[in-house]
């Protein structure tokens, strides 16, 4: 085999071998994380990467327990209101939050996803919690607070 033919073969097969190695790493990593939240995922600032479903549910339920006491300030025009998320009718939707965390990084395989996996291997996925709102409670609380609030001067 001549030197130029060998060079052409190496040049042709090197990208294929690199893609095969990259794909193998992606698939093996995916299999190791099957049934778990992928690494580098945080929900509301809490690291949840590597948690299985029961652990993830427990983590989000802990977040949800304290959430109603979260202070909320509303500023609109010349009005400033202080209240809490619970008084406004906001709650963390535990199941939707858990489902979103588990969906992150588990969308199937394609060569493009293998490349994206490598480029995002150390990038953090910051997910917000999913919220539900009791619209009637929200409206009632805002109207009640507005009636008693002093305008900003």
CSV table of N, CA and C in Angstrom, one decimal:
chain,number,residue,atom,x,y,z
A,1,UNK,N,0.9,-1.2,0.0
A,1,UNK,CA,0.0,0.0,0.0
A,1,UNK,C,0.9,1.2,0.0
A,2,UNK,N,0.6,2.1,-0.9
A,2,UNK,CA,1.4,3.3,-1.0
A,2,UNK,C,1.1,4.3,0.2
A,3,UNK,N,2.0,5.2,0.4
A,3,UNK,CA,1.9,6.2,1.5
A,3,UNK,C,0.7,7.0,1.4
A,4,UNK,N,0.4,7.5,0.1
A,4,UNK,CA,-0.7,8.4,-0.1
A,4,UNK,C,-2.0,7.7,0.1
A,5,UNK,N,-2.1,6.4,-0.3
A,5,UNK,CA,-3.4,5.6,-0.1
A,5,UNK,C,-3.6,5.4,1.4
A,6,UNK,N,-2.5,5.1,2.1
A,6,UNK,CA,-2.6,4.9,3.6
A,6,UNK,C,-3.1,6.2,4.3
A,7,UNK,N,-2.6,7.3,3.8
A,7,UNK,CA,-2.9,8.6,4.4
A,7,UNK,C,-4.4,8.9,4.2
A,8,UNK,N,-4.9,8.6,2.9
A,8,UNK,CA,-6.3,8.8,2.6
A,8,UNK,C,-7.2,7.9,3.5
A,9,UNK,N,-6.8,6.6,3.6
A,9,UNK,CA,-7.6,5.7,4.5
A,9,UNK,C,-7.6,6.2,5.9
A,10,UNK,N,-6.5,6.6,6.4
A,10,UNK,CA,-6.5,7.1,7.8
A,10,UNK,C,-7.3,8.4,7.9
A,11,UNK,N,-7.3,9.3,7.0
A,11,UNK,CA,-8.0,10.5,7.0
A,11,UNK,C,-9.5,10.2,6.9
A,12,UNK,N,-9.9,9.1,6.2
A,12,UNK,CA,-11.3,8.8,6.1
A,12,UNK,C,-11.9,8.1,7.3
A,13,UNK,N,-11.1,7.2,7.9
A,13,UNK,CA,-11.5,6.4,9.0
A,13,UNK,C,-11.4,7.1,10.4
A,14,UNK,N,-10.5,8.0,10.5
A,14,UNK,CA,-10.3,8.7,11.8
A,14,UNK,C,-11.6,9.3,12.3
A,15,UNK,N,-12.3,10.1,11.5
A,15,UNK,CA,-13.6,10.7,12.0
A,15,UNK,C,-14.6,9.6,12.3
A,16,UNK,N,-14.6,8.5,11.6
A,16,UNK,CA,-15.6,7.4,11.9
A,16,UNK,C,-15.3,6.7,13.2
A,17,UNK,N,-14.0,6.5,13.5
A,17,UNK,CA,-13.6,5.9,14.7
A,17,UNK,C,-13.9,6.9,15.9
A,18,UNK,N,-13.6,8.2,15.7
A,18,UNK,CA,-13.9,9.2,16.7
A,18,UNK,C,-15.3,9.2,17.0
A,19,UNK,N,-16.2,9.2,16.0
A,19,UNK,CA,-17.6,9.2,16.2
A,19,UNK,C,-18.1,7.9,16.9
A,20,UNK,N,-17.5,6.8,16.6
A,20,UNK,CA,-17.9,5.5,17.2
A,20,UNK,C,-17.5,5.6,18.7
A,21,UNK,N,-16.3,6.1,19.0
A,21,UNK,CA,-15.9,6.2,20.4
A,21,UNK,C,-16.8,7.2,21.2
A,22,UNK,N,-17.1,8.3,20.6
A,22,UNK,CA,-18.0,9.3,21.2
A,22,UNK,C,-19.4,8.7,21.4
A,23,UNK,N,-19.9,8.0,20.4
A,23,UNK,CA,-21.2,7.4,20.5
A,23,UNK,C,-21.2,6.3,21.6
A,24,UNK,N,-20.2,5.5,21.7
A,24,UNK,CA,-20.1,4.5,22.8
A,24,UNK,C,-20.1,5.2,24.1
A,25,UNK,N,-19.3,6.2,24.3
A,25,UNK,CA,-19.3,6.9,25.6
A,25,UNK,C,-20.7,7.5,25.9
A,26,UNK,N,-21.4,8.1,25.0
A,26,UNK,CA,-22.7,8.6,25.2
A,26,UNK,C,-23.7,7.5,25.6
A,27,UNK,N,-23.7,6.4,24.9
A,27,UNK,CA,-24.6,5.3,25.2
A,27,UNK,C,-24.3,4.7,26.5
A,28,UNK,N,-23.0,4.5,26.8
A,28,UNK,CA,-22.7,3.9,28.1
A,28,UNK,C,-23.1,4.8,29.3
A,29,UNK,N,-22.8,6.1,29.1
A,29,UNK,CA,-23.1,7.0,30.2
A,29,UNK,C,-24.7,7.1,30.3
A,30,UNK,N,-25.4,7.1,29.2
A,30,UNK,CA,-26.9,7.0,29.3
A,30,UNK,C,-27.4,5.8,30.0
A,31,UNK,N,-26.8,4.7,29.7
A,31,UNK,CA,-27.2,3.4,30.4
A,31,UNK,C,-26.9,3.5,31.9
A,32,UNK,N,-25.8,4.1,32.3
A,32,UNK,CA,-25.5,4.2,33.7
A,32,UNK,C,-26.4,5.1,34.4
A,33,UNK,N,-26.9,6.1,33.7
A,33,UNK,CA,-27.8,7.1,34.3
A,33,UNK,C,-29.3,6.8,34.1
A,34,UNK,N,-29.6,5.6,33.5
A,34,UNK,CA,-31.0,5.2,33.3
A,34,UNK,C,-31.7,5.1,34.6
A,35,UNK,N,-32.9,5.7,34.6
A,35,UNK,CA,-33.7,5.7,35.9
A,35,UNK,C,-33.3,6.7,36.9
A,36,UNK,N,-32.3,7.6,36.5
A,36,UNK,CA,-31.9,8.7,37.4
A,36,UNK,C,-31.9,10.0,36.7
A,37,UNK,N,-31.9,11.1,37.4
A,37,UNK,CA,-31.7,12.4,36.8
A,37,UNK,C,-30.3,12.5,36.4
A,38,UNK,N,-30.1,13.0,35.2
A,38,UNK,CA,-28.7,13.1,34.7
A,38,UNK,C,-27.9,14.0,35.5
A,39,UNK,N,-26.6,13.9,35.4
A,39,UNK,CA,-25.6,14.7,36.2
A,39,UNK,C,-25.8,16.2,35.8
A,40,UNK,N,-25.4,17.0,36.7
A,40,UNK,CA,-25.4,18.5,36.5
A,40,UNK,C,-26.8,19.1,36.4
A,41,UNK,N,-27.8,18.5,36.9
A,41,UNK,CA,-29.1,19.1,36.9
A,41,UNK,C,-29.4,19.6,38.3
A,42,UNK,N,-29.9,20.9,38.3
A,42,UNK,CA,-30.3,21.4,39.6
A,42,UNK,C,-31.7,22.0,39.4
A,43,UNK,N,-32.5,21.9,40.5
A,43,UNK,CA,-33.9,22.4,40.5
A,43,UNK,C,-33.9,23.4,41.7
A,44,UNK,N,-34.3,24.6,41.3
A,44,UNK,CA,-34.4,25.7,42.3
A,44,UNK,C,-33.1,25.8,43.1
A,45,UNK,N,-31.9,25.6,42.4
A,45,UNK,CA,-30.6,25.7,43.1
A,45,UNK,C,-30.2,24.5,43.8
A,46,UNK,N,-31.0,23.5,43.9
A,46,UNK,CA,-30.6,22.2,44.6
A,46,UNK,C,-30.1,21.2,43.6
A,47,UNK,N,-28.9,20.6,43.8
A,47,UNK,CA,-28.4,19.6,42.9
A,47,UNK,C,-29.2,18.3,43.0
A,48,UNK,N,-29.7,17.9,41.9
A,48,UNK,CA,-30.5,16.6,41.9
A,48,UNK,C,-30.0,15.6,41.0
A,49,UNK,N,-28.8,15.9,40.4
A,49,UNK,CA,-28.2,14.9,39.4
A,49,UNK,C,-27.9,13.6,40.2
A,50,UNK,N,-28.3,12.5,39.5
A,50,UNK,CA,-28.0,11.1,40.1
A,50,UNK,C,-29.1,10.6,41.0
A,51,UNK,N,-30.1,11.4,41.2
A,51,UNK,CA,-31.2,10.9,42.1
A,51,UNK,C,-32.2,10.0,41.3
A,52,UNK,N,-32.7,9.0,42.0
A,52,UNK,CA,-33.7,8.1,41.4
A,52,UNK,C,-35.0,8.8,41.7
A,53,UNK,N,-36.1,8.2,41.1
A,53,UNK,CA,-37.4,8.9,41.2
A,53,UNK,C,-37.9,9.1,42.7
A,54,UNK,N,-37.8,8.1,43.6
A,54,UNK,CA,-38.2,8.3,44.9
A,54,UNK,C,-37.4,9.4,45.6
A,55,UNK,N,-36.1,9.4,45.4
A,55,UNK,CA,-35.3,10.4,46.0
A,55,UNK,C,-35.6,11.8,45.4
A,56,UNK,N,-35.9,11.9,44.1
A,56,UNK,CA,-36.2,13.1,43.5
A,56,UNK,C,-37.6,13.7,44.0
A,57,UNK,N,-38.6,12.8,44.2
A,57,UNK,CA,-39.9,13.1,44.7
A,57,UNK,C,-39.7,13.7,46.1
A,58,UNK,N,-38.9,13.0,47.0
A,58,UNK,CA,-38.7,13.5,48.3
A,58,UNK,C,-38.0,14.9,48.3
A,59,UNK,N,-37.0,15.1,47.4
A,59,UNK,CA,-36.3,16.4,47.4
A,59,UNK,C,-37.3,17.5,47.0
A,60,UNK,N,-38.1,17.3,46.0
A,60,UNK,CA,-39.1,18.3,45.5
A,60,UNK,C,-40.2,18.5,46.6
A,61,UNK,N,-40.6,17.5,47.2
A,61,UNK,CA,-41.6,17.7,48.3
A,61,UNK,C,-41.1,18.5,49.4
A,62,UNK,N,-39.8,18.3,49.8
A,62,UNK,CA,-39.1,19.2,50.8
A,62,UNK,C,-39.1,20.7,50.3
A,63,UNK,N,-38.8,20.9,49.1
A,63,UNK,CA,-38.9,22.3,48.5
A,63,UNK,C,-40.3,22.8,48.6
A,64,UNK,N,-41.3,22.0,48.3
A,64,UNK,CA,-42.7,22.4,48.2
A,64,UNK,C,-43.2,22.7,49.6
A,65,UNK,N,-42.7,22.0,50.6
A,65,UNK,CA,-43.2,22.3,52.0
A,65,UNK,C,-42.9,23.7,52.5
A,66,UNK,N,-41.7,24.2,52.2
A,66,UNK,CA,-41.3,25.5,52.6
A,66,UNK,C,-41.7,26.7,51.6
A,67,UNK,N,-42.1,26.3,50.4
A,67,UNK,CA,-42.4,27.3,49.4
A,67,UNK,C,-43.5,28.3,49.8
A,68,UNK,N,-44.6,27.9,50.4
A,68,UNK,CA,-45.7,28.8,50.7
A,68,UNK,C,-45.2,30.0,51.6
A,69,UNK,N,-44.1,29.8,52.4
A,69,UNK,CA,-43.6,30.9,53.2
A,69,UNK,C,-42.6,31.8,52.5
A,70,UNK,N,-42.4,31.6,51.2
A,70,UNK,CA,-41.4,32.4,50.4
A,70,UNK,C,-42.0,33.8,50.3
A,71,UNK,N,-41.2,34.8,50.7
A,71,UNK,CA,-41.6,36.2,50.6
A,71,UNK,C,-41.8,36.6,49.1
A,72,UNK,N,-42.8,37.4,48.9
A,72,UNK,CA,-43.1,38.0,47.5
A,72,UNK,C,-43.3,39.4,47.7
A,73,UNK,N,-42.7,40.2,46.9
A,73,UNK,CA,-42.9,41.7,46.8
A,73,UNK,C,-43.5,42.0,45.4
A,74,UNK,N,-44.5,42.8,45.4
A,74,UNK,CA,-45.1,43.2,44.2
A,74,UNK,C,-45.0,44.8,44.1
A,75,UNK,N,-44.4,45.2,43.0
A,75,UNK,CA,-44.4,46.7,42.8
A,75,UNK,C,-45.1,46.9,41.5
A,76,UNK,N,-46.0,47.8,41.5
A,76,UNK,CA,-46.8,48.2,40.3
A,76,UNK,C,-47.1,49.7,40.4
A,77,UNK,N,-46.7,50.4,39.5
A,77,UNK,CA,-46.9,51.9,39.5
A,77,UNK,C,-46.5,52.5,40.8
A,78,UNK,N,-47.5,53.0,41.6
A,78,UNK,CA,-47.1,53.6,42.9
A,78,UNK,C,-47.5,52.7,44.0
A,79,UNK,N,-47.6,51.4,43.8
A,79,UNK,CA,-48.0,50.5,44.8
A,79,UNK,C,-46.9,49.5,45.1
A,80,UNK,N,-46.7,49.2,46.4
A,80,UNK,CA,-45.7,48.2,46.8
A,80,UNK,C,-46.4,47.3,47.8
A,81,UNK,N,-46.5,45.9,47.5
A,81,UNK,CA,-47.2,45.0,48.4
A,81,UNK,C,-46.2,43.9,48.8
A,82,UNK,N,-46.3,43.5,50.1
A,82,UNK,CA,-45.5,42.4,50.6
A,82,UNK,C,-46.4,41.3,51.0
A,83,UNK,N,-46.1,40.1,50.6
A,83,UNK,CA,-46.9,38.9,51.0
A,83,UNK,C,-46.1,37.6,50.9
A,84,UNK,N,-46.7,36.5,50.8
A,84,UNK,CA,-46.0,35.2,50.6
A,84,UNK,C,-46.5,34.5,49.4
A,85,UNK,N,-45.8,33.6,48.9
A,85,UNK,CA,-46.2,32.8,47.7
A,85,UNK,C,-47.5,32.0,48.0
A,86,UNK,N,-47.6,31.5,49.3
A,86,UNK,CA,-48.8,30.7,49.7
A,86,UNK,C,-50.0,31.6,49.7
A,87,UNK,N,-49.9,32.8,50.3
A,87,UNK,CA,-51.0,33.7,50.3
A,87,UNK,C,-51.5,34.1,48.9
A,88,UNK,N,-50.6,34.1,47.9
A,88,UNK,CA,-51.0,34.4,46.6
A,88,UNK,C,-51.5,33.2,45.8
A,89,UNK,N,-51.5,32.0,46.5
A,89,UNK,CA,-52.1,30.8,45.9
A,89,UNK,C,-51.1,30.0,45.0
A,90,UNK,N,-49.8,30.3,45.2
A,90,UNK,CA,-48.8,29.6,44.4
A,90,UNK,C,-48.4,28.3,45.2
A,91,UNK,N,-48.2,27.2,44.5
A,91,UNK,CA,-47.7,26.0,45.0
A,91,UNK,C,-46.7,25.3,44.0
A,92,UNK,N,-45.8,24.6,44.5
A,92,UNK,CA,-44.9,23.8,43.6
A,92,UNK,C,-45.7,22.6,43.1
A,93,UNK,N,-45.7,22.4,41.8
A,93,UNK,CA,-46.3,21.2,41.2
A,93,UNK,C,-45.2,20.1,41.2
A,94,UNK,N,-45.3,19.3,42.2
A,94,UNK,CA,-44.2,18.3,42.5
A,94,UNK,C,-44.0,17.4,41.3
A,95,UNK,N,-45.1,16.8,40.8
A,95,UNK,CA,-45.0,15.8,39.8
A,95,UNK,C,-44.4,16.4,38.5
A,96,UNK,N,-44.9,17.5,38.1
A,96,UNK,CA,-44.4,18.2,36.8
A,96,UNK,C,-42.9,18.5,37.0
A,97,UNK,N,-42.5,19.0,38.2
A,97,UNK,CA,-41.1,19.4,38.4
A,97,UNK,C,-40.2,18.1,38.3
A,98,UNK,N,-40.7,17.0,38.9
A,98,UNK,CA,-39.9,15.8,38.8
A,98,UNK,C,-39.8,15.3,37.4
A,99,UNK,N,-40.9,15.3,36.7
A,99,UNK,CA,-41.0,14.9,35.3
A,99,UNK,C,-40.0,15.7,34.4
A,100,UNK,N,-40.0,17.0,34.6
A,100,UNK,CA,-39.1,17.8,33.8
A,100,UNK,C,-37.6,17.5,34.1
A,101,UNK,N,-37.3,17.3,35.4
A,101,UNK,CA,-35.9,16.9,35.7
A,101,UNK,C,-35.5,15.6,35.1
A,102,UNK,N,-36.4,14.6,35.1
A,102,UNK,CA,-36.1,13.3,34.5
A,102,UNK,C,-36.0,13.4,32.9
A,103,UNK,N,-36.8,14.3,32.3
A,103,UNK,CA,-36.8,14.4,30.9
A,103,UNK,C,-35.4,15.0,30.4
A,104,UNK,N,-34.8,15.8,31.3
A,104,UNK,CA,-33.6,16.5,30.9
A,104,UNK,C,-32.5,15.5,30.5
A,105,UNK,N,-32.0,15.5,29.3
A,105,UNK,CA,-30.9,14.6,28.9
A,105,UNK,C,-31.3,13.2,28.6
A,106,UNK,N,-32.6,12.9,28.6
A,106,UNK,CA,-33.0,11.5,28.3
A,106,UNK,C,-33.9,11.5,27.0
A,107,UNK,N,-33.5,12.1,26.0
A,107,UNK,CA,-34.4,12.3,24.8
A,107,UNK,C,-34.0,11.4,23.6
A,108,UNK,N,-33.4,10.2,23.9
A,108,UNK,CA,-33.0,9.3,22.8
A,108,UNK,C,-31.6,9.6,22.3
A,109,UNK,N,-31.3,8.8,21.2
A,109,UNK,CA,-30.0,8.9,20.6
A,109,UNK,C,-30.0,9.5,19.2
A,110,UNK,N,-29.0,10.3,18.9
A,110,UNK,CA,-28.7,10.6,17.5
A,110,UNK,C,-27.2,11.1,17.6
A,111,UNK,N,-26.5,11.0,16.5
A,111,UNK,CA,-25.1,11.4,16.5
A,111,UNK,C,-24.9,12.9,17.0
A,112,UNK,N,-25.9,13.7,16.6
A,112,UNK,CA,-25.8,15.1,17.1
A,112,UNK,C,-25.9,15.2,18.6
A,113,UNK,N,-26.8,14.4,19.2
A,113,UNK,CA,-26.9,14.4,20.6
A,113,UNK,C,-25.7,13.9,21.3
A,114,UNK,N,-24.9,13.0,20.7
A,114,UNK,CA,-23.7,12.5,21.3
A,114,UNK,C,-22.7,13.7,21.3
A,115,UNK,N,-22.6,14.5,20.3
A,115,UNK,CA,-21.7,15.6,20.3
A,115,UNK,C,-22.1,16.6,21.3
A,116,UNK,N,-23.5,16.9,21.4
A,116,UNK,CA,-24.0,17.8,22.4
A,116,UNK,C,-23.7,17.3,23.8
A,117,UNK,N,-23.8,16.0,24.0
A,117,UNK,CA,-23.5,15.4,25.3
A,117,UNK,C,-22.1,15.7,25.7
A,118,UNK,N,-21.2,15.6,24.8
A,118,UNK,CA,-19.7,15.8,25.1
A,118,UNK,C,-19.5,17.3,25.4
A,119,UNK,N,-20.1,18.2,24.6
A,119,UNK,CA,-19.9,19.6,24.8
A,119,UNK,C,-20.6,20.1,26.1
A,120,UNK,N,-21.6,19.4,26.6
A,120,UNK,CA,-22.4,19.8,27.8
A,120,UNK,C,-22.0,18.9,29.0
A,121,UNK,N,-21.0,18.1,28.9
A,121,UNK,CA,-20.7,17.2,30.0
A,121,UNK,C,-20.5,17.8,31.3
A,122,UNK,N,-20.0,19.1,31.3
A,122,UNK,CA,-19.7,19.8,32.6
A,122,UNK,C,-20.6,21.0,32.7
A,123,UNK,N,-21.6,21.2,31.8
A,123,UNK,CA,-22.5,22.3,32.0
A,123,UNK,C,-23.7,22.0,32.9
A,124,UNK,N,-24.0,22.9,33.7
A,124,UNK,CA,-25.2,22.7,34.6
A,124,UNK,C,-26.5,23.0,33.9
A,125,UNK,N,-27.5,22.2,34.2
A,125,UNK,CA,-28.8,22.4,33.7
A,125,UNK,C,-29.6,23.0,34.9
A,126,UNK,N,-30.0,24.2,34.9
A,126,UNK,CA,-30.7,24.9,36.0
A,126,UNK,C,-32.2,24.9,35.6
A,127,UNK,N,-33.0,24.1,36.3
A,127,UNK,CA,-34.4,24.0,36.0
A,127,UNK,C,-35.2,24.7,37.1
A,128,UNK,N,-36.2,25.5,36.7
A,128,UNK,CA,-37.1,26.1,37.7
A,128,UNK,C,-38.1,25.1,38.2
A,129,UNK,N,-38.7,25.3,39.3
A,129,UNK,CA,-39.8,24.4,39.7
A,129,UNK,C,-41.0,24.8,38.9
A,130,UNK,N,-41.9,23.8,38.7
A,130,UNK,CA,-43.2,24.1,38.0
A,130,UNK,C,-44.2,24.6,39.1
A,131,UNK,N,-44.9,25.6,38.8
A,131,UNK,CA,-45.9,26.2,39.8
A,131,UNK,C,-47.3,26.0,39.3
A,132,UNK,N,-48.2,25.9,40.3
A,132,UNK,CA,-49.6,26.0,40.0
A,132,UNK,C,-50.1,27.2,40.8
A,133,UNK,N,-51.2,27.8,40.3
A,133,UNK,CA,-51.7,29.0,40.8
A,133,UNK,C,-53.2,28.9,41.1
A,134,UNK,N,-53.6,29.2,42.3
A,134,UNK,CA,-55.1,29.3,42.6
A,134,UNK,C,-55.4,30.8,42.2
A,135,UNK,N,-56.0,30.9,41.0
A,135,UNK,CA,-56.2,32.3,40.5
A,135,UNK,C,-57.2,33.1,41.4
A,136,UNK,N,-58.2,32.4,41.9
A,136,UNK,CA,-59.1,33.2,42.8
A,136,UNK,C,-58.4,33.7,44.1
A,137,UNK,N,-57.6,32.8,44.6
A,137,UNK,CA,-56.8,33.2,45.8
A,137,UNK,C,-55.9,34.4,45.5
A,138,UNK,N,-55.2,34.3,44.4
A,138,UNK,CA,-54.3,35.3,43.9
A,138,UNK,C,-55.0,36.6,43.8
A,139,UNK,N,-56.1,36.6,43.1
A,139,UNK,CA,-56.9,37.9,42.9
A,139,UNK,C,-57.4,38.5,44.2
A,140,UNK,N,-57.9,37.6,45.1
A,140,UNK,CA,-58.4,38.0,46.4
A,140,UNK,C,-57.3,38.7,47.2
A,141,UNK,N,-56.2,38.0,47.3
A,141,UNK,CA,-55.1,38.5,48.1
A,141,UNK,C,-54.6,39.8,47.6
A,142,UNK,N,-54.4,39.9,46.3
A,142,UNK,CA,-53.9,41.2,45.7
A,142,UNK,C,-54.8,42.3,46.0
A,143,UNK,N,-56.1,42.1,45.8
A,143,UNK,CA,-57.1,43.1,46.0
A,143,UNK,C,-57.2,43.5,47.5
A,144,UNK,N,-57.1,42.5,48.4
A,144,UNK,CA,-57.1,42.8,49.8
A,144,UNK,C,-55.9,43.6,50.2
A,145,UNK,N,-54.7,43.2,49.8
A,145,UNK,CA,-53.5,44.0,50.1
A,145,UNK,C,-53.5,45.4,49.5
A,146,UNK,N,-54.0,45.5,48.3
A,146,UNK,CA,-54.1,46.8,47.6
A,146,UNK,C,-55.0,47.7,48.4
A,147,UNK,N,-56.0,47.2,49.0
A,147,UNK,CA,-57.0,48.1,49.7
A,147,UNK,C,-56.4,48.6,51.0
A,148,UNK,N,-55.4,47.9,51.6
A,148,UNK,CA,-54.8,48.3,52.8
A,148,UNK,C,-53.4,48.9,52.7
A,149,UNK,N,-52.9,48.9,51.4
A,149,UNK,CA,-51.5,49.4,51.2
A,149,UNK,C,-51.4,50.9,51.1
A,150,UNK,N,-50.4,51.4,51.6
A,150,UNK,CA,-50.1,52.8,51.5
A,150,UNK,C,-49.3,53.0,50.2
A,151,UNK,N,-49.6,54.0,49.4
A,151,UNK,CA,-48.8,54.3,48.2
A,151,UNK,C,-47.4,54.6,48.5
A,152,UNK,N,-46.5,54.3,47.5
A,152,UNK,CA,-45.1,54.6,47.6
A,152,UNK,C,-44.9,56.1,47.4
A,153,UNK,N,-44.1,56.8,48.2
A,153,UNK,CA,-43.9,58.2,48.0
A,153,UNK,C,-42.5,58.5,47.6
